[in-house]
mmCIF file of C-alpha atoms in Angstrom:
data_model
loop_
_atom_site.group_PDB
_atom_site.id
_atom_site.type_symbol
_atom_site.label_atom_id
_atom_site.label_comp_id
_atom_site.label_asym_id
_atom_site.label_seq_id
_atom_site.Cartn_x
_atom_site.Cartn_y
_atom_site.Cartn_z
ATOM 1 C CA UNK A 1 65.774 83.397 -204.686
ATOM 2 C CA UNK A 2 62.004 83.395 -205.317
ATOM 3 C CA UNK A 3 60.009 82.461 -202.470
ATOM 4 C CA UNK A 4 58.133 79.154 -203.771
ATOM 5 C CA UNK A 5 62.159 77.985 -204.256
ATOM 6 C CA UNK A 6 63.150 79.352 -200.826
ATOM 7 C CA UNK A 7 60.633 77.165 -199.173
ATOM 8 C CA UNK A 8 61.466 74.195 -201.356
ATOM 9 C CA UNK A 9 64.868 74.543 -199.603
ATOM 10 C CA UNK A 10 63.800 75.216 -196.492
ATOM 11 C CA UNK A 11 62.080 72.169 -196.356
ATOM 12 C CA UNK A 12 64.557 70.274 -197.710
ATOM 13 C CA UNK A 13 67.374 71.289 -195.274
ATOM 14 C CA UNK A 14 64.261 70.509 -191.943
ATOM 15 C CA UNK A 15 64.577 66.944 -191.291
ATOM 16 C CA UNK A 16 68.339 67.386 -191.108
ATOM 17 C CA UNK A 17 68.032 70.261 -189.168
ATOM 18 C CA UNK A 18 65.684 68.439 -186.580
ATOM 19 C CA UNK A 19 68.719 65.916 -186.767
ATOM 20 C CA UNK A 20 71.202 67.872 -185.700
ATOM 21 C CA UNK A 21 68.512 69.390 -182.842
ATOM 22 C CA UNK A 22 68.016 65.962 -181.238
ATOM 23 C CA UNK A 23 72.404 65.203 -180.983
ATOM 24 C CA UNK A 24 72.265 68.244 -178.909
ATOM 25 C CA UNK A 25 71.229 67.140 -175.003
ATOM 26 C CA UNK A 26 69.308 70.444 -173.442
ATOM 27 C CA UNK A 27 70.525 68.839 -169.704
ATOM 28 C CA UNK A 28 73.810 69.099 -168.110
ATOM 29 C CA UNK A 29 75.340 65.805 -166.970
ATOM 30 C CA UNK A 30 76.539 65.264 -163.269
ATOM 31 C CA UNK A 31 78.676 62.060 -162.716
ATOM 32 C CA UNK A 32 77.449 61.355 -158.900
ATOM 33 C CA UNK A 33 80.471 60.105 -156.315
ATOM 34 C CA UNK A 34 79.090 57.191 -154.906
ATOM 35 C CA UNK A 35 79.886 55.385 -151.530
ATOM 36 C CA UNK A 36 82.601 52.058 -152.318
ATOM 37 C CA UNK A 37 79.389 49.652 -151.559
ATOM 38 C CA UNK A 38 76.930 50.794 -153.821
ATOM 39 C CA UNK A 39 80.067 51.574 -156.770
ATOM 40 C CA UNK A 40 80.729 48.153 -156.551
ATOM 41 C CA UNK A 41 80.095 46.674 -160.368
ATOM 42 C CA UNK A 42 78.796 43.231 -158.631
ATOM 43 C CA UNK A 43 75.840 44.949 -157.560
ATOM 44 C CA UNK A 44 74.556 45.255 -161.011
ATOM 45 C CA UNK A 45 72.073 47.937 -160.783
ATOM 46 C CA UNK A 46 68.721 46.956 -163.174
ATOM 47 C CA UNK A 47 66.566 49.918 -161.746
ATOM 48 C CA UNK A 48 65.534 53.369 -160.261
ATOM 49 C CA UNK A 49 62.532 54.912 -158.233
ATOM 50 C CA UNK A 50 62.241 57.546 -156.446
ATOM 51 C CA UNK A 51 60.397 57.055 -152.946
ATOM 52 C CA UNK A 52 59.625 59.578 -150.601
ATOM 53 C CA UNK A 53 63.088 61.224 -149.705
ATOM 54 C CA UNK A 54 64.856 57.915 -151.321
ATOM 55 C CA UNK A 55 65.904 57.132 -154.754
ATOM 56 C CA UNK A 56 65.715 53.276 -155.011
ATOM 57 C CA UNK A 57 68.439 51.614 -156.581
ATOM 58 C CA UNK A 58 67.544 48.027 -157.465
ATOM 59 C CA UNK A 59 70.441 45.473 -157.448
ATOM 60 C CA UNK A 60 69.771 42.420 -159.909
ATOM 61 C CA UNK A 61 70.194 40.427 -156.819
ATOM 62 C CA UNK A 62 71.261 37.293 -158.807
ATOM 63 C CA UNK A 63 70.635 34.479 -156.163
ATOM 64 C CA UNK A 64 72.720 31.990 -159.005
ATOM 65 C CA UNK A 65 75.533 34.035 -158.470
ATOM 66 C CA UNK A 66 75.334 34.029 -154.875
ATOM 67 C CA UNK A 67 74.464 37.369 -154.373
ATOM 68 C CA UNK A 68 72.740 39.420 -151.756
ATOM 69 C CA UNK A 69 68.642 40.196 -152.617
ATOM 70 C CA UNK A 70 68.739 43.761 -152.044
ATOM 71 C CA UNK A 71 68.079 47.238 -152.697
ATOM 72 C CA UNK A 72 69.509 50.679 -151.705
ATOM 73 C CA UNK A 73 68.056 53.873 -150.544
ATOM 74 C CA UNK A 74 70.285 56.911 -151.551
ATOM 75 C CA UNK A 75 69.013 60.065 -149.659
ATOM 76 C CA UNK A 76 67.636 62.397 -152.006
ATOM 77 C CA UNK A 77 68.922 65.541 -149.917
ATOM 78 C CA UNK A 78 72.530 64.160 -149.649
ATOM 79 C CA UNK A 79 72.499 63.953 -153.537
ATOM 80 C CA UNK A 80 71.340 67.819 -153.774
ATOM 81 C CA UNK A 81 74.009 68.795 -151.625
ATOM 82 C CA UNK A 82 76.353 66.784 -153.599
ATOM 83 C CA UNK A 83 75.134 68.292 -156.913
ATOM 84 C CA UNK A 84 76.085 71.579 -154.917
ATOM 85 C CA UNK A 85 78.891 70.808 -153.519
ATOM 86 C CA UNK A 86 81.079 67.548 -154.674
ATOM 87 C CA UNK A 87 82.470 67.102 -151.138
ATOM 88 C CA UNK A 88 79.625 66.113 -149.541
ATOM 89 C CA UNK A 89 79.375 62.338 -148.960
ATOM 90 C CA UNK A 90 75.896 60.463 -149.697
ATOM 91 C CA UNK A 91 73.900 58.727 -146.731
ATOM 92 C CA UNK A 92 72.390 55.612 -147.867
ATOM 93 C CA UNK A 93 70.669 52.505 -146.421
ATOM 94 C CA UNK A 94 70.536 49.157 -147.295
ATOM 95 C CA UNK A 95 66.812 47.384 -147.908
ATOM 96 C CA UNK A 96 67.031 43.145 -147.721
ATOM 97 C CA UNK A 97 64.407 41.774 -150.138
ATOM 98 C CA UNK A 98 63.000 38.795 -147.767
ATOM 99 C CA UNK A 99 61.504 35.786 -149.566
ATOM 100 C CA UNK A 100 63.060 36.097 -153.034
ATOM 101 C CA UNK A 101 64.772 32.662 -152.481
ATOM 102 C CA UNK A 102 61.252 30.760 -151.767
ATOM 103 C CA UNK A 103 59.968 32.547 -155.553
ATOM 104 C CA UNK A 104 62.763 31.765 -157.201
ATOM 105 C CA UNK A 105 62.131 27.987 -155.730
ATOM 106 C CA UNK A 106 58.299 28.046 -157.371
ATOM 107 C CA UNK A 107 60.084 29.353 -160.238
ATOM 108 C CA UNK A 108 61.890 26.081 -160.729
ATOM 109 C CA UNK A 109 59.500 23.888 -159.896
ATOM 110 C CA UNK A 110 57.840 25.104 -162.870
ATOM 111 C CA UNK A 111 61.044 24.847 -165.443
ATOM 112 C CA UNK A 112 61.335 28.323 -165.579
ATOM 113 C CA UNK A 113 65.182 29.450 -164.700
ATOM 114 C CA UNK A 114 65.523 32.878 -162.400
ATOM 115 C CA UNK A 115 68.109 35.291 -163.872
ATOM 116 C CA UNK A 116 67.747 38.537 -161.909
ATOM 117 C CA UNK A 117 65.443 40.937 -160.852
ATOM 118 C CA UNK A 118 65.042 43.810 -163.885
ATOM 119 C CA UNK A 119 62.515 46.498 -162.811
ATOM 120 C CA UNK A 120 61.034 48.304 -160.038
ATOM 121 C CA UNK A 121 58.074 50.650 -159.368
ATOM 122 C CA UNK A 122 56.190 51.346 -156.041
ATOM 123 C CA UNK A 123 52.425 52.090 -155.457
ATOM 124 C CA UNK A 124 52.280 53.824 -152.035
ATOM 125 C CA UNK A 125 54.428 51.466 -150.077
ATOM 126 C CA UNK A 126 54.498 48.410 -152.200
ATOM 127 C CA UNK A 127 57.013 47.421 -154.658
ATOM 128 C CA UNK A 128 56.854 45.734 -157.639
ATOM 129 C CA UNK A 129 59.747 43.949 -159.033
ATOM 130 C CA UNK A 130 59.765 42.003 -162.766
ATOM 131 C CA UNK A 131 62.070 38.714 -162.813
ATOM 132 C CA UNK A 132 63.352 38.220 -165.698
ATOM 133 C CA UNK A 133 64.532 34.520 -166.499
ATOM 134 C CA UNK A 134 66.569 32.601 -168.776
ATOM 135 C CA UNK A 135 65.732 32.809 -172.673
ATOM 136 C CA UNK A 136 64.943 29.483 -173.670
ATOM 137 C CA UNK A 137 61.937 29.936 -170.320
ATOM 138 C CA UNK A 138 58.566 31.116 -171.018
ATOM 139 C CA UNK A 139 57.591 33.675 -168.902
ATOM 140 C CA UNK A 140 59.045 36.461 -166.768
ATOM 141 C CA UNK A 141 57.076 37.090 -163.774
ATOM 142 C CA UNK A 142 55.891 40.071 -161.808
ATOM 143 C CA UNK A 143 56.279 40.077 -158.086
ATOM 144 C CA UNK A 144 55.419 42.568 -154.958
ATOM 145 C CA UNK A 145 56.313 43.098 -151.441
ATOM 146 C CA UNK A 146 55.709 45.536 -148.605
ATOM 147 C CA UNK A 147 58.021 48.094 -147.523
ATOM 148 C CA UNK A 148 59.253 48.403 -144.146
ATOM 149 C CA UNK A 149 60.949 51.355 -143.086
ATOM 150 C CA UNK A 150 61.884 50.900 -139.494
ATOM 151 C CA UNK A 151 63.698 47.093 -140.504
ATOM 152 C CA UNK A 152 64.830 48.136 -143.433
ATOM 153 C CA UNK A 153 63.029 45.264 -145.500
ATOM 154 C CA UNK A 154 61.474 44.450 -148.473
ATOM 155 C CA UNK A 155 58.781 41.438 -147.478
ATOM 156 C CA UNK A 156 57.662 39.731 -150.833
ATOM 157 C CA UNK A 157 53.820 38.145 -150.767
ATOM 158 C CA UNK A 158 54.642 34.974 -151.866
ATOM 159 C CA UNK A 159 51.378 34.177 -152.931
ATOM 160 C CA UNK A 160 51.587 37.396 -155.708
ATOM 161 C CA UNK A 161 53.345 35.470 -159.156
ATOM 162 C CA UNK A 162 52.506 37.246 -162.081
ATOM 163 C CA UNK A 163 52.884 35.145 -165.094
ATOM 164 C CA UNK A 164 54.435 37.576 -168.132
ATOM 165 C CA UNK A 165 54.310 36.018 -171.672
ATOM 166 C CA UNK A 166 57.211 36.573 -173.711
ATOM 167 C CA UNK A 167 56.711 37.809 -177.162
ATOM 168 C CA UNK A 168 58.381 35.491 -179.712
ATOM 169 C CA UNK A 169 59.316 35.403 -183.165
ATOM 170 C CA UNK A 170 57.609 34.113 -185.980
ATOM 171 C CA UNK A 171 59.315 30.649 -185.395
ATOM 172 C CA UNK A 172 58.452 31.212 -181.570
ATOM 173 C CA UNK A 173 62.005 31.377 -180.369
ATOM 174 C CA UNK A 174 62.761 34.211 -177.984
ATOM 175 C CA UNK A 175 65.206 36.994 -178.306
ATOM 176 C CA UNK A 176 68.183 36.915 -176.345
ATOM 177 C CA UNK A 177 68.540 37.851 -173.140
ATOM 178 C CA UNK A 178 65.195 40.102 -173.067
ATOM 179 C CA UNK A 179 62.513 40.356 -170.498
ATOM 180 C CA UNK A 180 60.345 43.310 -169.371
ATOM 181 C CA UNK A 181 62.835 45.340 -167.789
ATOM 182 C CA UNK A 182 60.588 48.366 -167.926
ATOM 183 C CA UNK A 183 58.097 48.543 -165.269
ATOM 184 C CA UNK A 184 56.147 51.757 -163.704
ATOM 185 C CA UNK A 185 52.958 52.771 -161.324
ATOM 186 C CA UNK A 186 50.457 55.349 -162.609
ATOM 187 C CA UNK A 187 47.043 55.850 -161.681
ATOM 188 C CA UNK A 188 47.348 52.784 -159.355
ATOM 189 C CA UNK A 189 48.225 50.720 -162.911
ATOM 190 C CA UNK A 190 51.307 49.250 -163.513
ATOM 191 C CA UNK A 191 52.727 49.726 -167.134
ATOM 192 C CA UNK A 192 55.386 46.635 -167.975
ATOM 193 C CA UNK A 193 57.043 46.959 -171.120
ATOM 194 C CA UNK A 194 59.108 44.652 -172.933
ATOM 195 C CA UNK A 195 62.478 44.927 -173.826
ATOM 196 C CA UNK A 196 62.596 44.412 -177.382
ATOM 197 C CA UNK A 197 60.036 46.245 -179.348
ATOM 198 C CA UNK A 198 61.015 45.542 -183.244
ATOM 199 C CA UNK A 199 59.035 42.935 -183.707
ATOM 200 C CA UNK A 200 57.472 43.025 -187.518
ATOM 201 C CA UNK A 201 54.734 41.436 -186.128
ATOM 202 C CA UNK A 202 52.751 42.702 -183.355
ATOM 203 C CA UNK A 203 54.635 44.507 -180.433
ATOM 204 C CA UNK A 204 52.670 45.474 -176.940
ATOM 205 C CA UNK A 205 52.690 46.891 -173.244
ATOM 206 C CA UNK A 206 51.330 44.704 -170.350
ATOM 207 C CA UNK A 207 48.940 46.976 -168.169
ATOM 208 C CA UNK A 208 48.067 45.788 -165.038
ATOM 209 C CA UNK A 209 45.041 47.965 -164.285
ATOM 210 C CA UNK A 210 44.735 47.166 -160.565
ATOM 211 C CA UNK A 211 47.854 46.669 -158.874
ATOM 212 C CA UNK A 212 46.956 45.296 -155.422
ATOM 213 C CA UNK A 213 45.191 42.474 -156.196
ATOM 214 C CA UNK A 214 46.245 39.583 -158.447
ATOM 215 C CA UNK A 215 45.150 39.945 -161.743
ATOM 216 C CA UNK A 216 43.981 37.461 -164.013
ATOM 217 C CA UNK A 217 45.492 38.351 -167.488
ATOM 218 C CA UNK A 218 47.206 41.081 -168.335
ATOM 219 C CA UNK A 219 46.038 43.910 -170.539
ATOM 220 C CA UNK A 220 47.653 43.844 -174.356
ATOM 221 C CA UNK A 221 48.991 47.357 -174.961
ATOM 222 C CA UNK A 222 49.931 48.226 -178.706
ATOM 223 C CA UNK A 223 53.162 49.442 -178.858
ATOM 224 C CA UNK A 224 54.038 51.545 -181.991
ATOM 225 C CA UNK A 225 57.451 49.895 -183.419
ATOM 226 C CA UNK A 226 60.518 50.686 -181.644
ATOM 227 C CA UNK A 227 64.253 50.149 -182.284
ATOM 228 C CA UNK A 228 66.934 49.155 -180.000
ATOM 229 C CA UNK A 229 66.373 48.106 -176.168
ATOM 230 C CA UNK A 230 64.304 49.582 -173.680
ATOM 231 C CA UNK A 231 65.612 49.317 -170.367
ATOM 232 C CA UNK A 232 63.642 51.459 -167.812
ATOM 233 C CA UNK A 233 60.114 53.744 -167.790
ATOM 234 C CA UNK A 234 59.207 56.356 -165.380
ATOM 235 C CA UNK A 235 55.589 58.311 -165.332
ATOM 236 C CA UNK A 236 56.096 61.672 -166.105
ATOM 237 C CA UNK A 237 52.009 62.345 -165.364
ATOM 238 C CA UNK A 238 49.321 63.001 -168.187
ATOM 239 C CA UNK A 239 49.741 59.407 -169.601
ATOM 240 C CA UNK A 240 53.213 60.339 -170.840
ATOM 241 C CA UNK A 241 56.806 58.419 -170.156
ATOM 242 C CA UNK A 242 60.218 58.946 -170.472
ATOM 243 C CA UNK A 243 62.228 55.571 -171.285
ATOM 244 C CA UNK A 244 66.046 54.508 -171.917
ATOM 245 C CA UNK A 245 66.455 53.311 -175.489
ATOM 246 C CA UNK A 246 69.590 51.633 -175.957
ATOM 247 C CA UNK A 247 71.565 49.558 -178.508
ATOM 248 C CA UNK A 248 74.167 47.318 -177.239
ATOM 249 C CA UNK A 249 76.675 46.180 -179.793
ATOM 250 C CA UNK A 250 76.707 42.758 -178.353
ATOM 251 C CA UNK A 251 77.824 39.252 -180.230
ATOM 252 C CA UNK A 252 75.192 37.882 -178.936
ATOM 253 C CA UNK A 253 72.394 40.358 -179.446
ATOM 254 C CA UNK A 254 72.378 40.950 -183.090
ATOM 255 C CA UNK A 255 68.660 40.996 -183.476
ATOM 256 C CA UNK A 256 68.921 44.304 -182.265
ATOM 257 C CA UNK A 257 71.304 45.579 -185.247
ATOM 258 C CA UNK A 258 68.857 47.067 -187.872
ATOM 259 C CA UNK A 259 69.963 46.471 -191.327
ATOM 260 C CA UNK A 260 72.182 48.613 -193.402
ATOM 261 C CA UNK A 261 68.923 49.791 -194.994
ATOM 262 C CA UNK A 262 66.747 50.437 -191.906
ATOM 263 C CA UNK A 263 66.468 54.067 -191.348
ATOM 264 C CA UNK A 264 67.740 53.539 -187.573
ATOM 265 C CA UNK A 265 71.054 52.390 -188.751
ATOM 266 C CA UNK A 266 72.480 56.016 -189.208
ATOM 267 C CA UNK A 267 71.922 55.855 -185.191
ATOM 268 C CA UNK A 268 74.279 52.696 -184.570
ATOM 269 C CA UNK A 269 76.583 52.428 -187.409
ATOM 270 C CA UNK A 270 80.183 54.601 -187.685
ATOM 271 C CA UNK A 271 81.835 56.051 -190.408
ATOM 272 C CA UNK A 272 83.397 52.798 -191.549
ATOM 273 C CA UNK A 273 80.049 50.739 -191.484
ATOM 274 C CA UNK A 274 80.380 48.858 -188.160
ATOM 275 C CA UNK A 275 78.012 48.640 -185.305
ATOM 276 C CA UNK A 276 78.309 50.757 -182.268
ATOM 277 C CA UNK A 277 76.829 51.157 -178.399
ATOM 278 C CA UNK A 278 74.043 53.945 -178.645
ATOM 279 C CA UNK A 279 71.700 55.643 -176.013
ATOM 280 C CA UNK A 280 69.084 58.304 -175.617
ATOM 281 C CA UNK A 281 66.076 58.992 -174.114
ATOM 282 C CA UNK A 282 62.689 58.555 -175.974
ATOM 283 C CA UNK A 283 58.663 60.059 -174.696
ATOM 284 C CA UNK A 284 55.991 57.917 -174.576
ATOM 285 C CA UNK A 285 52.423 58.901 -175.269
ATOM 286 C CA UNK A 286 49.764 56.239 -174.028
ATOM 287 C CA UNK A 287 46.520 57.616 -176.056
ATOM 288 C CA UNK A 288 43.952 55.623 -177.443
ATOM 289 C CA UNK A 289 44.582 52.598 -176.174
ATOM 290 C CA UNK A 290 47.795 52.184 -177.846
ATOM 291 C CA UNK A 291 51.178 53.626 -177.000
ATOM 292 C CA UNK A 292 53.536 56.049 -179.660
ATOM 293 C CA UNK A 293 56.851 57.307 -179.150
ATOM 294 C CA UNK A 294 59.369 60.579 -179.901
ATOM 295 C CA UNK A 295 63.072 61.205 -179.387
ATOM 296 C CA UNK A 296 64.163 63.106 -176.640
ATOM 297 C CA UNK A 297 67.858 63.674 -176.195
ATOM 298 C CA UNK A 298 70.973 61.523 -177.334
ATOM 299 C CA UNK A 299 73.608 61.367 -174.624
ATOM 300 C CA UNK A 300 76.791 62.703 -175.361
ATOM 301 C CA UNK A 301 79.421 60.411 -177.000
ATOM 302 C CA UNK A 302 81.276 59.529 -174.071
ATOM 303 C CA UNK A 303 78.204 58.066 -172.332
ATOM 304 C CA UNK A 304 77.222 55.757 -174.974
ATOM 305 C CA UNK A 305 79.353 52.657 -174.306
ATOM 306 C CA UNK A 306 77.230 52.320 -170.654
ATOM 307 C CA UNK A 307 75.225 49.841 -170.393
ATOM 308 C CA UNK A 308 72.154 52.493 -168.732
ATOM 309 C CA UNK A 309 69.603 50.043 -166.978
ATOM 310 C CA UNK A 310 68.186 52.582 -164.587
ATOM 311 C CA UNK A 311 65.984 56.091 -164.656
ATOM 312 C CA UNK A 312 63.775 57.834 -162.764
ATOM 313 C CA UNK A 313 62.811 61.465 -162.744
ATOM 314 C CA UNK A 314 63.670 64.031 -160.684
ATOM 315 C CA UNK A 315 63.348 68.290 -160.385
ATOM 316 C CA UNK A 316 62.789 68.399 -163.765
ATOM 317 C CA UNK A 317 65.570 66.167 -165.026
ATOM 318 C CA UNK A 318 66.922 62.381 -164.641
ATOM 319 C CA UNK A 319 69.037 60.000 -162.841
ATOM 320 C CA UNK A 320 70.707 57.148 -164.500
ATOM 321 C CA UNK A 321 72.606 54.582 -163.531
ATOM 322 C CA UNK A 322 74.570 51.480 -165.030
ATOM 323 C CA UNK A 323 74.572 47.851 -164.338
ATOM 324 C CA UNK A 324 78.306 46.876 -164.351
ATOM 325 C CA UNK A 325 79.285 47.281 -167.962
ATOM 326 C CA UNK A 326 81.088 51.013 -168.508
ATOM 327 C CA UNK A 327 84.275 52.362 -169.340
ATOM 328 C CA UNK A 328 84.533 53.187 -165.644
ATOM 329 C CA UNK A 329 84.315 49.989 -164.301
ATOM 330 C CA UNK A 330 81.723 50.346 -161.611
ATOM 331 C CA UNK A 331 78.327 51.082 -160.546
ATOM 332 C CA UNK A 332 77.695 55.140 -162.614
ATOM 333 C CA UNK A 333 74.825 57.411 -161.520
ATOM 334 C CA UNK A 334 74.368 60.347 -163.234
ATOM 335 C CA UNK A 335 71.965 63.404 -162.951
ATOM 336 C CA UNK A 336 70.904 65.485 -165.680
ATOM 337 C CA UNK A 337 69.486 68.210 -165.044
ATOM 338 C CA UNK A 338 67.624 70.735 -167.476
ATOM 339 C CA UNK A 339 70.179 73.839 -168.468
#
């Protein structure tokens, strides 16, 4: 074959190539044997950090439902020893989020319905938790509270009420169900991002530039165009991030379904043209005052139909964990971890 033909072909087989590349994961998966409290579906699990020798697990602590404010602390060494050795049990405690009831209260005063808490992120030994609230409501809100070790607590400042702006549609309604469910600290910022992203309009990041004291607006961060969910954010240092971008094949979130047409639809649609759950992991790059995005990894097949709400890094790879929609039924946390 003569070489200006060889490289025609070359470059015509690459993008497929790099297809085939990104369906491969380069991390093993670890399904993590958790104790009967914290596998309990009703906790629906909305986040992950990992703090000091804890990784955070953030219930959605849905006060509507009756449910308990809270948050658990897995301990990190525990999970090693069960990545050695799947007979080891997990030791755990149990943090009470204090004050969420009187913030849900301002929260209503001001016609803006609570629905759950959807992301967490520390800064030394504060927390930050986003609210996310009903669709038809305006705002989500950021909150923060002090962590106390010894009582096992979570105190909320309830004088610290972030007001988030949805982003709307062209006819200002709001899409379904979203909120910014991805929230994480670097360089004592906080970087909140939105959960839908496929706007054709604008789409942007909230930084918070200074975390521990109340800001007064927001910073607009350009978001390069993004299908499918995002769900969670960790730092990964040098002003990159990893996130969780998911589709959920959902009646009611069919905004989300690109069109036949759309290039992204290869990524959600089966062989006989219907919609299907999807999930992988994406990099962030925040340069230039704007933020742009790469593929990672796809998870394998059987780990699409979770509904993956939480990550946070870890020894070079990532925890994940479910809220309480899954084939299995219960509360999932996986690790993957880099072959």
């Amino acid at each position: 074959m003569p070489r200006f033909h060889y490289l025609l072909f070359v470059l015509f087989l690459l993008p497929a190539t790099l297809t085939i590349a990104q369906k491969k994961a380069p991390l093993s998966i670890h399904t993590l044997r958790l104790p009967a409290e914290i596998a309990d579906r009703n906790n629906q699990f909305s986040g992950l950090f990992t703090y000091g020798n804890q990784l955070l697990l953030l219930s959605e602590s849905r006060l509507q439902e009756r449910a308990e404010a809270k948050v658990y602390g897995i301990d990190l060494p525990s999970l090693d020893r069960q990545l050695a050795d799947t007979t080891q049990a997990l030791t755990y405690q149990k943090y009470t989020i204090q004050h969420l009831d009187k913030i849900r209260a301002r929260l209503d005063s001001a016609c803006q319905e609570y629905e759950g808490l959807e992301g967490i992120t520390l800064v030394g030994d504060t927390a930050y938790f986003t609210i996310e609230t009903t669709t038809p409501s305006t705002y989500c809100y950021l909150i923060k509270g002090a962590v106390h070790a010894a009582s096992a607590t979570i105190v909320l400042d309830t004088d610290y009420l972030v007001p988030l702006p949805k982003p709307a549609l062209t006819d200002n309604s709001h899409i379904h169900n979203a909120g910014f469910e991805a929230a994480t600290g670097y360089n004592k910022s906080l970087l909140l991002l939105f959960e839908y992203n496929y706007f054709r309009h604008d789409n942007y990041a909230l930084r918070i530039p200074n975390a521990t004291r109340l800001p007064d607006i927001p910073q607009y961060v350009p978001v390069q165009r993004l299908p499918f969910r995002i769900t969670d954010l960790v730092y990964e240092g040098k002003n990159r991030f990893t996130a969780i971008n998911y589709f959920y094949n959902g009646a009611d979130d069919s905004v989300y379904r690109p069109t036949p047409t759309d290039p992204n639809a290869r990524l959600v649609l089966d062989g006989s043209g219907k919609y299907q759950n999807y999930c992988r992991l994406i990099s962030l790059h925040y340069k230039r005052d704007k933020i742009s995005w790469k593929p990672l990894f796809e998870l394998p097949q059987e780990y699409m139909t979770y509904n993956w709400e939480g990550l946070a890094a870890y020894r070079g790879g990532y925890f994940l964990i479910n809220d309480k929609y899954g084939p299995s039924g219960k509360s999932t946390l996986l690790y993957l971890r880099r072959r």
